[in-house]
Amino acid sequence: MKIFVLTGAGVSAESGLGTFRDKDGVWTKYDLETVATPEGFARNPVLVRDFYNARRANLMDAAPNAAHFALARLEAELAARGDELWLCTQNVDDLHEKAGSRRVVHMHGELAVTRCHYCQATCPDRGALTAEAVCGACGRAGGARPHVVWFGEMPLHMDEIEDALAEADLFVSIGTSGSVYPAAGFVTQARAMGIATCEINLEPSANAYVFDEKRYGPASRIVPAWVQDVLGA
Ligand code: APR
């Protein structure tokens, strides 16, 4: 059996990392055109770097919750019996890795990685993004940006993701509002390929009507219970 899990900000909410579109979400406090687009970075790189530096600082203190640990356990136990978990996240945090997940595909990039705007070289980096930083690959200064996918940019690893989804027996969406494509379209693609689908979220998402099975409540409670059901079945 192959299970494809897609996670969103809701899986990290109980770890203290804010979601985007809930009450008090990131996009209720910041203008996404200003801080999360290539045009915004070109207009005001200082403000954009400050925004991501604050999010990097939050990441340092954040710890995985029971949902992240349950998914790491699921990966290990499925592998032990010859099955497979394919974990794809829209999150730019590293809480799946901190919980012990071994293979995590970050389709929206990673906050703790810096990318050079000029040559696109990436390197792990949890420190503050600065205008003075010199790229280790091309030697130019002033191009340091977070390795996150901004609005108007292509998500990462899409070929790999499409292949994994096509091979799945079950597609499970956890903690996402289902409002950002292409991830929001995975459930429809899965349904069209005859793959069983399940939504786990605090409340019905924009795509709730497409899913076969739905489980609602906090991820820290619902995900471990779902993992137990999968492994016990
Ligand atoms: N447990 C489960 N679900 C939760 C919890 C929780 N404790 N708290 C909130 N949620 C749900 C909300 O009900 C909401 O449906 O998580 C979802 C979060 O939705 P968004 O804030 O829209 O986050 P996400 O879907 O991950 O956003 C997608 O948008 O801005 C971009 O690139 C950013 O990757 C992000 C993308």
Coordinates of C-alpha atoms and ligand atoms in Angstrom, one line a residue:
M1 CA 0.0 0.0 0.0
K2 CA 1.2 3.5 -0.8
I3 CA -0.2 6.5 1.1
F4 CA 0.4 10.0 -0.2
V5 CA 0.0 12.6 2.6
L6 CA -0.2 16.3 1.9
T7 CA 0.3 18.6 4.9
G8 CA -0.4 22.3 5.4
A9 CA -0.1 25.0 8.1
G10 CA -2.7 23.4 10.3
V11 CA -0.4 20.5 11.1
S12 CA 2.0 23.0 12.7
A13 CA -0.6 25.3 14.3
E14 CA -0.4 23.5 17.7
S15 CA 3.4 23.9 17.6
G16 CA 2.9 27.7 17.8
L17 CA 3.5 28.5 14.1
G18 CA 0.7 30.6 12.8
T19 CA -1.5 29.5 9.9
F20 CA -2.1 31.8 6.9
R21 CA -5.9 32.3 6.5
D22 CA -7.4 31.6 9.9
K23 CA -8.4 34.4 12.3
D24 CA -5.0 36.0 13.3
G25 CA -3.4 34.2 10.3
V26 CA -0.2 35.5 8.7
W27 CA -2.2 37.0 5.7
T28 CA -4.5 38.9 8.0
K29 CA -1.5 40.8 9.4
Y30 CA 0.8 41.1 6.4
D31 CA 0.1 42.1 2.8
L32 CA 1.1 39.0 0.8
E33 CA 1.8 41.1 -2.4
T34 CA 4.4 43.0 -0.3
V35 CA 6.2 40.2 1.5
A36 CA 5.6 37.1 -0.6
T37 CA 6.0 37.9 -4.3
P38 CA 9.1 38.5 -6.5
E39 CA 7.8 42.0 -7.2
G40 CA 7.6 42.8 -3.5
F41 CA 11.2 41.6 -3.0
A42 CA 12.4 43.8 -5.9
R43 CA 10.5 46.8 -4.4
N44 CA 11.5 46.4 -0.8
P45 CA 14.1 43.7 0.0
V46 CA 14.7 45.0 3.5
L47 CA 11.1 44.6 4.5
V48 CA 10.9 41.2 2.9
R49 CA 14.1 40.0 4.6
D50 CA 12.8 41.3 8.0
F51 CA 9.5 39.4 7.6
Y52 CA 11.3 36.1 6.9
N53 CA 14.0 36.7 9.6
A54 CA 11.2 36.9 12.2
R55 CA 9.7 33.7 10.9
R56 CA 13.2 32.0 11.0
A57 CA 13.5 33.1 14.6
N58 CA 10.1 31.5 15.4
L59 CA 11.2 28.3 13.8
M60 CA 14.2 28.0 16.2
D61 CA 11.8 27.7 19.2
A62 CA 9.2 25.5 17.5
A63 CA 8.9 21.8 18.4
P64 CA 6.9 19.1 16.6
N65 CA 3.5 18.1 18.0
A66 CA 1.8 14.7 18.2
A67 CA 0.6 15.0 14.6
H68 CA 4.2 15.3 13.3
F69 CA 5.4 12.4 15.5
A70 CA 2.5 10.2 14.3
L71 CA 3.4 10.8 10.7
A72 CA 7.0 9.9 11.4
R73 CA 5.9 6.7 13.1
L74 CA 3.6 5.9 10.1
E75 CA 6.5 6.3 7.7
A76 CA 8.7 3.9 9.7
E77 CA 6.0 1.3 10.4
L78 CA 4.8 1.2 6.8
A79 CA 8.3 0.8 5.5
A80 CA 8.9 -2.1 7.9
R81 CA 6.1 -4.0 6.4
G82 CA 6.9 -3.2 2.8
D83 CA 4.4 -0.3 2.4
E84 CA 5.2 3.3 1.8
L85 CA 4.4 6.8 3.0
W86 CA 5.0 9.7 0.6
L87 CA 5.0 12.9 2.6
C88 CA 4.6 16.1 0.7
T89 CA 4.3 19.4 2.7
Q90 CA 3.3 22.9 1.7
N91 CA 5.0 24.0 5.0
V92 CA 8.3 25.7 4.9
D93 CA 9.0 24.7 8.6
D94 CA 11.2 21.7 9.5
L95 CA 8.9 20.1 12.1
H96 CA 8.3 16.9 10.1
E97 CA 12.1 16.4 10.0
K98 CA 12.4 17.3 13.7
A99 CA 9.8 14.7 14.5
G100 CA 11.9 12.0 12.6
S101 CA 10.3 11.9 9.2
R102 CA 13.0 10.8 6.8
R103 CA 11.6 11.8 3.4
V104 CA 9.8 15.1 3.2
V105 CA 9.1 16.8 -0.1
H106 CA 8.8 20.6 0.5
M107 CA 6.8 21.8 -2.5
H108 CA 6.8 25.4 -1.2
G109 CA 10.5 25.4 -0.2
E110 CA 12.2 25.7 3.2
L111 CA 12.5 28.7 5.5
A112 CA 15.9 27.5 6.8
V113 CA 17.5 27.5 3.4
T114 CA 18.9 30.7 1.7
R115 CA 18.7 31.1 -2.1
C116 CA 20.7 33.5 -4.2
H117 CA 18.4 35.6 -6.3
Y118 CA 21.1 35.8 -9.0
C119 CA 22.4 32.3 -9.5
Q120 CA 19.6 30.3 -7.6
A121 CA 22.3 28.4 -5.5
T122 CA 20.8 27.3 -2.2
C123 CA 22.4 26.6 1.1
P124 CA 21.1 25.6 4.6
D125 CA 21.0 28.8 6.8
R126 CA 19.1 29.6 9.9
G127 CA 20.7 33.0 10.5
A128 CA 19.4 36.4 9.5
L129 CA 19.1 37.2 5.8
T130 CA 21.1 40.3 5.1
A131 CA 21.8 42.6 2.1
E132 CA 25.5 42.3 2.7
A133 CA 25.7 38.5 2.5
V134 CA 27.9 37.3 -0.4
C135 CA 26.7 34.2 -2.3
G136 CA 29.2 31.3 -1.8
A137 CA 28.5 30.1 -5.4
C138 CA 28.5 33.2 -7.6
G139 CA 30.2 35.7 -5.3
R140 CA 27.6 38.4 -5.7
A141 CA 26.2 40.4 -2.7
G142 CA 22.6 41.5 -2.2
G143 CA 20.8 38.5 -3.6
A144 CA 20.1 36.6 -0.4
R145 CA 16.4 35.5 -0.2
P146 CA 14.6 32.7 1.6
H147 CA 14.2 29.4 -0.4
V148 CA 10.4 29.7 -0.3
V149 CA 8.0 29.7 -3.2
W150 CA 6.3 33.1 -3.5
F151 CA 3.1 33.8 -5.2
G152 CA 3.7 33.9 -8.9
E153 CA 6.5 31.3 -8.7
M154 CA 6.5 27.6 -9.6
P155 CA 6.1 25.1 -6.8
L156 CA 9.1 22.7 -6.4
H157 CA 9.4 19.0 -7.2
M158 CA 6.2 18.8 -9.2
D159 CA 7.2 16.0 -11.5
E160 CA 8.2 13.8 -8.6
I161 CA 4.9 14.7 -6.8
E162 CA 2.7 13.9 -9.8
D163 CA 4.4 10.5 -10.2
A164 CA 4.0 9.7 -6.5
L165 CA 0.3 10.7 -6.5
A166 CA -0.4 8.6 -9.5
E167 CA 1.0 5.5 -7.7
A168 CA -0.9 6.1 -4.4
D169 CA -3.7 3.9 -3.1
L170 CA -4.8 6.6 -0.6
F171 CA -4.4 10.4 -0.7
V172 CA -4.7 12.2 2.7
S173 CA -4.8 16.0 3.1
I174 CA -4.0 17.3 6.6
G175 CA -4.3 20.9 7.9
T176 CA -4.7 22.8 4.7
S177 CA -7.5 25.2 3.6
G178 CA -7.4 23.9 0.1
S179 CA -7.2 27.3 -1.4
V180 CA -3.7 27.4 -3.0
Y181 CA -3.0 25.5 -6.2
P182 CA -1.6 23.2 -7.4
A183 CA -1.8 21.5 -4.0
A184 CA -5.5 22.3 -3.7
G185 CA -6.1 20.3 -6.9
F186 CA -4.4 17.1 -5.7
V187 CA -7.7 15.7 -4.3
T188 CA -9.5 16.1 -7.6
Q189 CA -6.6 14.5 -9.5
A190 CA -6.6 11.6 -7.0
R191 CA -10.4 11.1 -7.3
A192 CA -10.1 11.1 -11.1
M193 CA -7.5 8.3 -10.9
G194 CA -9.7 6.3 -8.6
I195 CA -7.6 6.8 -5.5
A196 CA -9.3 6.9 -2.1
T197 CA -9.2 10.3 -0.4
C198 CA -9.4 11.5 3.2
E199 CA -9.4 15.0 4.7
I200 CA -8.1 15.7 8.2
N201 CA -8.6 19.3 9.3
L202 CA -9.9 21.5 12.1
E203 CA -13.0 22.3 9.9
P204 CA -14.2 21.4 6.4
S205 CA -11.8 22.9 3.8
A206 CA -12.8 24.6 0.5
N207 CA -12.5 21.1 -1.1
A208 CA -14.3 19.1 1.6
Y209 CA -17.0 18.0 -0.7
V210 CA -14.5 16.1 -2.9
F211 CA -13.1 13.8 -0.2
D212 CA -14.5 10.3 0.4
E213 CA -13.6 10.4 4.1
K214 CA -13.4 13.3 6.5
R215 CA -12.1 13.6 10.1
Y216 CA -12.4 17.0 11.8
G217 CA -10.6 18.3 14.9
P218 CA -7.2 19.3 16.1
A219 CA -4.4 17.6 14.2
S220 CA -2.6 16.6 17.4
R221 CA -5.6 14.4 18.3
I222 CA -7.0 13.4 14.9
V223 CA -3.7 12.4 13.1
P224 CA -2.5 10.0 15.8
A225 CA -5.9 8.3 15.9
W226 CA -6.0 8.0 12.1
V227 CA -2.4 6.6 12.1
Q228 CA -3.4 4.1 14.7
D229 CA -6.4 3.0 12.5
V230 CA -4.1 2.6 9.4
L231 CA -1.5 0.6 11.2
G232 CA -4.1 -1.5 13.1
A233 CA -6.1 -2.3 10.0
Ligands
APR1 N1 -5.4 21.1 13.4 C1 -5.9 20.8 12.1 N2 -6.1 21.8 11.2 C2 -6.0 23.1 11.6 C3 -5.5 23.4 12.9 C4 -5.3 22.3 13.8 N3 -4.8 22.5 15.1 N4 -5.5 24.7 13.0 C5 -5.9 25.2 11.8 N5 -6.2 24.2 11.0 C6 -6.6 24.3 9.6 C7 -7.5 25.5 9.3 O1 -8.9 25.2 9.6 C8 -7.2 25.8 7.8 O2 -8.2 25.0 7.0 O3 -5.5 24.5 8.8 C9 -5.8 25.2 7.6 C10 -4.8 26.2 7.3 O4 -5.0 26.9 6.1 P1 -4.1 28.0 5.5 O5 -3.8 29.0 6.6 O6 -4.7 28.5 4.3 O7 -2.7 27.2 5.3 P2 -2.3 26.3 4.0 O8 -3.5 25.6 3.5 O9 -1.2 25.5 4.4 O10 -1.8 27.4 3.0 C11 -1.3 27.0 1.7 O11 -0.7 29.3 1.3 O12 0.3 31.3 1.7 C12 0.5 30.1 1.2 O13 2.5 29.2 0.8 C13 1.6 29.3 1.8 O14 1.9 26.9 2.0 C14 1.0 28.0 2.2 C15 -0.2 27.9 1.3

